[in-house]
């Protein structure tokens, strides 16, 4: 049996100054195609989830030629297709949420205050190499960008996946965060649970390429994650205690209502969010360490989709940091 694995590697890009405007202009038309697609998928007054159109094929049939014409054929044909797919996926997510009883609103692909954006490039519009990548822009030569790599590559995701010939590039994303361009490179590889041995001098095989799964259980009490490698990590009880302490402090400051109390509340909020983020990051690293220790090729979590609707309304359950 063959199992496909995907990993996303975030790589900073060095974009020559004279090509930056070309990428921004390309995104403007890309965003136009996204919003036109949302308008087609989303009727003026939908009354039922089925009123939303979520077929990528139907959207392409209805919009592709018109969008190519409206963009004067300057936007690469594949980028038009990817913009349509992005928008249909966004509407599809809204449809699923609506079916599950959640409140929704029409997706909008609009300019952000920080000027950030994302475009999807597959191998027809983007070319990926081990040390550089190129991206199609408006009716012209592609933009060539080198990766900005650290002096030491050991133990980096780039070294583990991009430089490993067993992994190959797949459809990836070009991301601009307002200051820096990034390639979110999607690397894929196929594993098999049948032995694949490299031949030796006598024709025999010695090394196995196999699938090994690390299971992870996430908890509200006790240890936050527990892994099938015998890893017990974190302290969910302390996490709950810290959260309740912060909420008590927040209530007191809100009740006080002074300017100094308001400023202290704002500063504490940033500190607490940073602490929770760091805690989650540390737990993730512990899971990765367990996976490396046992040579796992895949990490599997229990399905917690919409779990908050099926468990107690107590704060520690509804604020579960999973």
CSV table of C-alpha atoms in Angstrom, one decimal:
chain,number,residue,atom,x,y,z
A,1,UNK,CA,0.0,0.0,0.0
A,2,UNK,CA,1.3,3.4,-0.9
A,3,UNK,CA,0.9,6.4,1.4
A,4,UNK,CA,1.4,10.0,0.1
A,5,UNK,CA,2.9,12.5,2.5
A,6,UNK,CA,3.0,16.3,2.2
A,7,UNK,CA,5.2,18.8,4.0
A,8,UNK,CA,5.1,22.6,3.7
A,9,UNK,CA,8.5,24.4,3.9
A,10,UNK,CA,8.4,28.2,4.4
A,11,UNK,CA,11.3,29.7,2.5
A,12,UNK,CA,12.1,33.5,2.4
A,13,UNK,CA,12.7,34.8,-1.2
A,14,UNK,CA,15.1,37.3,-2.5
A,15,UNK,CA,13.0,39.3,-5.1
A,16,UNK,CA,14.9,41.8,-7.3
A,17,UNK,CA,13.5,45.3,-6.7
A,18,UNK,CA,12.6,45.8,-10.4
A,19,UNK,CA,10.3,42.7,-10.2
A,20,UNK,CA,8.4,43.6,-7.0
A,21,UNK,CA,5.9,45.8,-8.8
A,22,UNK,CA,5.3,43.1,-11.4
A,23,UNK,CA,4.3,40.7,-8.6
A,24,UNK,CA,2.0,43.2,-7.0
A,25,UNK,CA,0.3,44.0,-10.3
A,26,UNK,CA,-0.2,40.3,-10.9
A,27,UNK,CA,-1.9,39.9,-7.6
A,28,UNK,CA,-4.3,42.8,-8.4
A,29,UNK,CA,-5.7,40.8,-11.3
A,30,UNK,CA,-5.5,37.6,-9.4
A,31,UNK,CA,-7.7,39.2,-6.7
A,32,UNK,CA,-10.1,40.5,-9.3
A,33,UNK,CA,-10.6,37.0,-10.6
A,34,UNK,CA,-11.2,35.7,-7.0
A,35,UNK,CA,-13.9,38.3,-6.3
A,36,UNK,CA,-15.6,37.8,-9.6
A,37,UNK,CA,-15.8,34.1,-8.8
A,38,UNK,CA,-17.3,34.7,-5.4
A,39,UNK,CA,-19.9,36.9,-6.9
A,40,UNK,CA,-20.9,34.1,-9.3
A,41,UNK,CA,-20.9,31.5,-6.5
A,42,UNK,CA,-22.9,33.6,-4.1
A,43,UNK,CA,-26.4,34.7,-5.1
A,44,UNK,CA,-27.8,38.0,-3.7
A,45,UNK,CA,-30.0,36.5,-1.0
A,46,UNK,CA,-29.1,32.8,-0.4
A,47,UNK,CA,-31.7,31.1,1.8
A,48,UNK,CA,-30.2,27.6,1.9
A,49,UNK,CA,-26.7,26.2,1.8
A,50,UNK,CA,-27.5,24.6,-1.6
A,51,UNK,CA,-28.0,28.0,-3.0
A,52,UNK,CA,-24.2,28.4,-2.9
A,53,UNK,CA,-22.3,27.1,-6.0
A,54,UNK,CA,-19.3,25.0,-5.0
A,55,UNK,CA,-18.3,23.2,-8.2
A,56,UNK,CA,-14.9,24.2,-9.5
A,57,UNK,CA,-15.7,22.7,-12.9
A,58,UNK,CA,-18.9,24.7,-13.3
A,59,UNK,CA,-17.2,27.9,-12.1
A,60,UNK,CA,-14.4,27.5,-14.7
A,61,UNK,CA,-16.9,26.7,-17.5
A,62,UNK,CA,-18.9,29.8,-16.6
A,63,UNK,CA,-16.0,32.3,-15.9
A,64,UNK,CA,-12.7,31.3,-17.4
A,65,UNK,CA,-13.1,32.7,-20.9
A,66,UNK,CA,-14.6,35.9,-19.5
A,67,UNK,CA,-11.9,36.4,-16.9
A,68,UNK,CA,-9.2,35.9,-19.5
A,69,UNK,CA,-10.9,38.5,-21.6
A,70,UNK,CA,-11.4,41.0,-18.8
A,71,UNK,CA,-7.7,40.7,-17.8
A,72,UNK,CA,-6.7,41.2,-21.5
A,73,UNK,CA,-5.1,37.7,-21.4
A,74,UNK,CA,-2.2,39.2,-19.4
A,75,UNK,CA,-2.8,37.0,-16.3
A,76,UNK,CA,-1.3,33.5,-16.8
A,77,UNK,CA,-4.1,31.0,-17.7
A,78,UNK,CA,-3.2,28.8,-14.8
A,79,UNK,CA,-3.3,31.7,-12.3
A,80,UNK,CA,-6.9,32.4,-13.5
A,81,UNK,CA,-7.7,28.8,-12.8
A,82,UNK,CA,-6.1,28.9,-9.4
A,83,UNK,CA,-7.9,32.2,-8.5
A,84,UNK,CA,-11.2,30.5,-9.4
A,85,UNK,CA,-10.3,27.5,-7.3
A,86,UNK,CA,-9.4,29.6,-4.3
A,87,UNK,CA,-12.7,31.4,-4.4
A,88,UNK,CA,-14.8,28.2,-4.8
A,89,UNK,CA,-12.9,26.7,-1.9
A,90,UNK,CA,-13.8,29.7,0.3
A,91,UNK,CA,-17.4,29.5,-0.7
A,92,UNK,CA,-17.4,25.7,-0.1
A,93,UNK,CA,-16.1,26.3,3.5
A,94,UNK,CA,-18.9,28.7,4.1
A,95,UNK,CA,-21.4,26.2,2.8
A,96,UNK,CA,-20.1,23.5,5.2
A,97,UNK,CA,-20.2,26.0,8.1
A,98,UNK,CA,-23.8,26.9,7.2
A,99,UNK,CA,-24.8,23.3,7.1
A,100,UNK,CA,-23.4,22.8,10.6
A,101,UNK,CA,-25.4,25.7,11.9
A,102,UNK,CA,-22.7,28.3,12.1
A,103,UNK,CA,-23.2,32.0,11.1
A,104,UNK,CA,-21.5,32.9,7.8
A,105,UNK,CA,-20.8,35.9,5.6
A,106,UNK,CA,-19.9,36.2,2.0
A,107,UNK,CA,-16.1,35.8,1.5
A,108,UNK,CA,-14.2,38.9,0.2
A,109,UNK,CA,-10.7,39.0,-1.2
A,110,UNK,CA,-9.8,42.5,-0.3
A,111,UNK,CA,-6.7,44.6,0.2
A,112,UNK,CA,-5.3,44.2,3.8
A,113,UNK,CA,-4.0,47.0,5.9
A,114,UNK,CA,-0.6,45.3,6.0
A,115,UNK,CA,-0.7,44.8,2.2
A,116,UNK,CA,-0.2,41.0,2.5
A,117,UNK,CA,-1.6,38.5,0.0
A,118,UNK,CA,-1.2,35.0,-1.3
A,119,UNK,CA,-1.2,33.5,-4.8
A,120,UNK,CA,-1.2,29.8,-5.7
A,121,UNK,CA,1.3,28.6,-8.2
A,122,UNK,CA,1.5,25.1,-9.7
A,123,UNK,CA,4.2,23.9,-12.0
A,124,UNK,CA,2.6,25.4,-15.0
A,125,UNK,CA,2.9,28.9,-13.6
A,126,UNK,CA,5.8,28.4,-11.3
A,127,UNK,CA,9.1,26.6,-11.6
A,128,UNK,CA,10.8,25.2,-8.5
A,129,UNK,CA,14.4,24.3,-8.0
A,130,UNK,CA,16.5,23.4,-5.0
A,131,UNK,CA,17.9,27.0,-4.6
A,132,UNK,CA,15.6,29.2,-6.6
A,133,UNK,CA,12.1,29.6,-8.1
A,134,UNK,CA,10.4,31.5,-10.8
A,135,UNK,CA,6.9,32.8,-11.0
A,136,UNK,CA,4.7,33.9,-14.0
A,137,UNK,CA,3.7,37.6,-13.9
A,138,UNK,CA,1.6,39.7,-16.2
A,139,UNK,CA,2.4,38.9,-19.9
A,140,UNK,CA,6.1,39.0,-19.6
A,141,UNK,CA,9.2,37.1,-18.5
A,142,UNK,CA,8.8,35.2,-15.3
A,143,UNK,CA,10.2,36.6,-12.0
A,144,UNK,CA,13.3,34.7,-10.9
A,145,UNK,CA,13.9,34.6,-7.1
A,146,UNK,CA,16.6,33.0,-5.1
A,147,UNK,CA,16.0,31.5,-1.7
A,148,UNK,CA,17.4,33.3,1.3
A,149,UNK,CA,19.0,30.5,3.2
A,150,UNK,CA,20.8,30.4,6.6
A,151,UNK,CA,24.6,29.8,6.7
A,152,UNK,CA,24.0,26.4,8.3
A,153,UNK,CA,21.3,24.2,6.8
A,154,UNK,CA,21.6,21.2,9.1
A,155,UNK,CA,18.4,20.4,11.0
A,156,UNK,CA,16.3,22.8,9.0
A,157,UNK,CA,13.1,21.9,7.1
A,158,UNK,CA,14.7,23.1,3.9
A,159,UNK,CA,17.6,20.6,4.3
A,160,UNK,CA,15.2,17.8,5.4
A,161,UNK,CA,12.7,18.1,2.5
A,162,UNK,CA,13.8,20.5,-0.3
A,163,UNK,CA,17.4,19.1,-0.6
A,164,UNK,CA,16.2,15.5,-0.2
A,165,UNK,CA,15.8,14.1,-3.7
A,166,UNK,CA,13.1,11.7,-2.4
A,167,UNK,CA,10.8,14.8,-2.0
A,168,UNK,CA,9.4,16.7,-4.9
A,169,UNK,CA,7.7,20.1,-5.4
A,170,UNK,CA,4.0,20.3,-5.7
A,171,UNK,CA,1.5,23.2,-6.1
A,172,UNK,CA,2.8,25.9,-3.7
A,173,UNK,CA,2.0,29.4,-2.6
A,174,UNK,CA,3.7,32.7,-3.1
A,175,UNK,CA,3.1,34.8,0.0
A,176,UNK,CA,3.8,38.5,0.6
A,177,UNK,CA,3.5,39.5,4.3
A,178,UNK,CA,3.7,43.2,3.7
A,179,UNK,CA,7.5,43.4,3.7
A,180,UNK,CA,8.9,40.0,2.7
A,181,UNK,CA,8.1,37.5,0.0
A,182,UNK,CA,7.9,33.8,1.0
A,183,UNK,CA,7.5,30.6,-0.8
A,184,UNK,CA,5.3,28.1,1.0
A,185,UNK,CA,6.8,25.1,-0.8
A,186,UNK,CA,4.6,22.0,-0.7
A,187,UNK,CA,6.9,19.0,-0.9
A,188,UNK,CA,5.4,15.5,-1.4
A,189,UNK,CA,6.6,12.0,-1.3
A,190,UNK,CA,5.2,8.5,-1.5
A,191,UNK,CA,5.8,5.9,1.2
A,192,UNK,CA,4.9,2.2,1.0
A,193,UNK,CA,4.4,-0.3,3.7
A,194,UNK,CA,6.0,-2.9,1.5
A,195,UNK,CA,9.8,-3.1,1.8
A,196,UNK,CA,11.7,-1.2,-0.8
A,197,UNK,CA,15.3,-2.3,-0.4
A,198,UNK,CA,18.3,-0.8,-2.4
A,199,UNK,CA,20.2,-3.6,-4.1
A,200,UNK,CA,23.5,-4.7,-2.7
A,201,UNK,CA,26.5,-6.3,-4.5
A,202,UNK,CA,24.9,-9.8,-4.2
A,203,UNK,CA,21.5,-8.6,-5.4
A,204,UNK,CA,19.9,-8.7,-2.0
A,205,UNK,CA,18.2,-5.7,-0.3
A,206,UNK,CA,18.9,-4.4,3.2
A,207,UNK,CA,17.2,-1.1,3.9
A,208,UNK,CA,13.4,-0.6,4.3
A,209,UNK,CA,11.3,2.3,3.3
A,210,UNK,CA,8.1,2.0,5.3
A,211,UNK,CA,5.2,3.9,6.9
A,212,UNK,CA,5.3,4.3,10.7
A,213,UNK,CA,2.6,6.2,12.4
A,214,UNK,CA,2.8,8.2,15.7
A,215,UNK,CA,-0.6,8.5,17.4
A,216,UNK,CA,-1.3,11.6,19.4
A,217,UNK,CA,-4.1,12.0,22.0
A,218,UNK,CA,-5.0,15.6,23.2
A,219,UNK,CA,-6.4,16.2,26.6
A,220,UNK,CA,-8.2,18.8,28.7
A,221,UNK,CA,-6.9,17.4,32.0
A,222,UNK,CA,-3.5,16.0,32.9
A,223,UNK,CA,-0.9,16.1,30.1
A,224,UNK,CA,-1.8,18.2,27.1
A,225,UNK,CA,-0.6,15.7,24.4
A,226,UNK,CA,0.1,12.0,25.0
A,227,UNK,CA,1.9,10.1,22.2
A,228,UNK,CA,2.0,6.4,21.3
A,229,UNK,CA,5.8,6.7,21.8
A,230,UNK,CA,5.2,7.0,25.5
A,231,UNK,CA,5.5,10.8,25.5
A,232,UNK,CA,3.6,12.7,28.2
A,233,UNK,CA,3.9,16.4,27.6
A,234,UNK,CA,2.8,19.6,29.2
A,235,UNK,CA,0.3,20.3,32.0
A,236,UNK,CA,-3.2,21.0,30.9
A,237,UNK,CA,-4.3,21.6,34.5
A,238,UNK,CA,-1.8,24.4,34.9
A,239,UNK,CA,-2.9,25.7,31.5
A,240,UNK,CA,-6.5,25.9,32.7
A,241,UNK,CA,-5.4,27.5,36.0
A,242,UNK,CA,-3.4,30.1,34.2
A,243,UNK,CA,-6.3,30.9,31.9
A,244,UNK,CA,-8.8,31.2,34.8
A,245,UNK,CA,-6.4,33.4,36.7
A,246,UNK,CA,-6.1,35.7,33.7
A,247,UNK,CA,-9.8,35.9,33.2
A,248,UNK,CA,-10.3,36.9,36.9
A,249,UNK,CA,-7.8,39.6,36.5
A,250,UNK,CA,-9.4,40.8,33.3
A,251,UNK,CA,-12.8,41.0,35.0
A,252,UNK,CA,-11.3,43.0,37.9
A,253,UNK,CA,-9.6,45.5,35.4
A,254,UNK,CA,-12.8,45.8,33.3
A,255,UNK,CA,-14.8,46.5,36.5
A,256,UNK,CA,-12.3,49.1,37.6
A,257,UNK,CA,-12.7,50.9,34.3
A,258,UNK,CA,-9.9,53.4,34.6
A,259,UNK,CA,-7.5,54.3,31.9
A,260,UNK,CA,-4.5,52.7,33.7
A,261,UNK,CA,-6.6,49.6,34.2
A,262,UNK,CA,-7.5,49.6,30.5
A,263,UNK,CA,-3.8,50.0,29.5
A,264,UNK,CA,-2.8,47.2,31.9
A,265,UNK,CA,-5.5,44.9,30.4
A,266,UNK,CA,-4.2,45.5,26.9
A,267,UNK,CA,-0.6,44.8,27.9
A,268,UNK,CA,-1.6,41.7,29.8
A,269,UNK,CA,-3.6,40.4,26.8
A,270,UNK,CA,-0.5,40.5,24.6
A,271,UNK,CA,1.6,38.7,27.3
A,272,UNK,CA,-1.0,36.0,27.8
A,273,UNK,CA,-1.5,35.4,24.1
A,274,UNK,CA,2.2,35.1,23.6
A,275,UNK,CA,2.4,32.6,26.5
A,276,UNK,CA,-0.3,30.4,25.0
A,277,UNK,CA,1.3,30.5,21.6
A,278,UNK,CA,4.6,29.5,23.0
A,279,UNK,CA,3.0,26.7,25.0
A,280,UNK,CA,1.4,25.3,21.9
A,281,UNK,CA,4.6,25.7,20.0
A,282,UNK,CA,6.5,23.8,22.7
A,283,UNK,CA,4.0,21.0,22.7
A,284,UNK,CA,4.2,20.7,18.9
A,285,UNK,CA,8.0,20.4,19.2
A,286,UNK,CA,7.6,17.7,21.8
A,287,UNK,CA,5.4,15.7,19.4
A,288,UNK,CA,7.9,16.2,16.6
A,289,UNK,CA,10.7,15.0,18.9
A,290,UNK,CA,8.8,11.8,19.7
A,291,UNK,CA,8.1,11.2,16.0
A,292,UNK,CA,11.8,11.6,15.2
A,293,UNK,CA,12.8,9.3,18.1
A,294,UNK,CA,10.7,6.4,16.8
A,295,UNK,CA,11.3,7.1,13.1
A,296,UNK,CA,7.7,8.0,12.4
A,297,UNK,CA,6.8,9.0,8.9
A,298,UNK,CA,3.3,10.2,9.8
A,299,UNK,CA,1.6,11.8,12.8
A,300,UNK,CA,-2.1,11.1,13.4
A,301,UNK,CA,-4.3,13.1,15.7
A,302,UNK,CA,-7.8,12.2,16.8
A,303,UNK,CA,-10.6,14.0,15.0
A,304,UNK,CA,-11.7,16.9,17.1
A,305,UNK,CA,-13.8,18.6,14.4
A,306,UNK,CA,-16.6,20.5,16.0
A,307,UNK,CA,-15.8,18.8,19.3
A,308,UNK,CA,-17.0,21.8,21.4
A,309,UNK,CA,-20.5,21.2,20.3
A,310,UNK,CA,-20.4,17.6,21.7
A,311,UNK,CA,-18.8,18.2,25.1
A,312,UNK,CA,-19.5,20.2,28.3
A,313,UNK,CA,-19.9,23.9,28.2
A,314,UNK,CA,-17.5,24.4,31.1
A,315,UNK,CA,-14.8,27.0,30.2
A,316,UNK,CA,-11.9,24.5,30.3
A,317,UNK,CA,-13.6,22.4,27.6
A,318,UNK,CA,-14.8,25.3,25.4
A,319,UNK,CA,-11.4,26.9,25.6
A,320,UNK,CA,-9.5,23.7,24.9
A,321,UNK,CA,-6.1,24.5,23.4
A,322,UNK,CA,-6.0,21.7,20.8
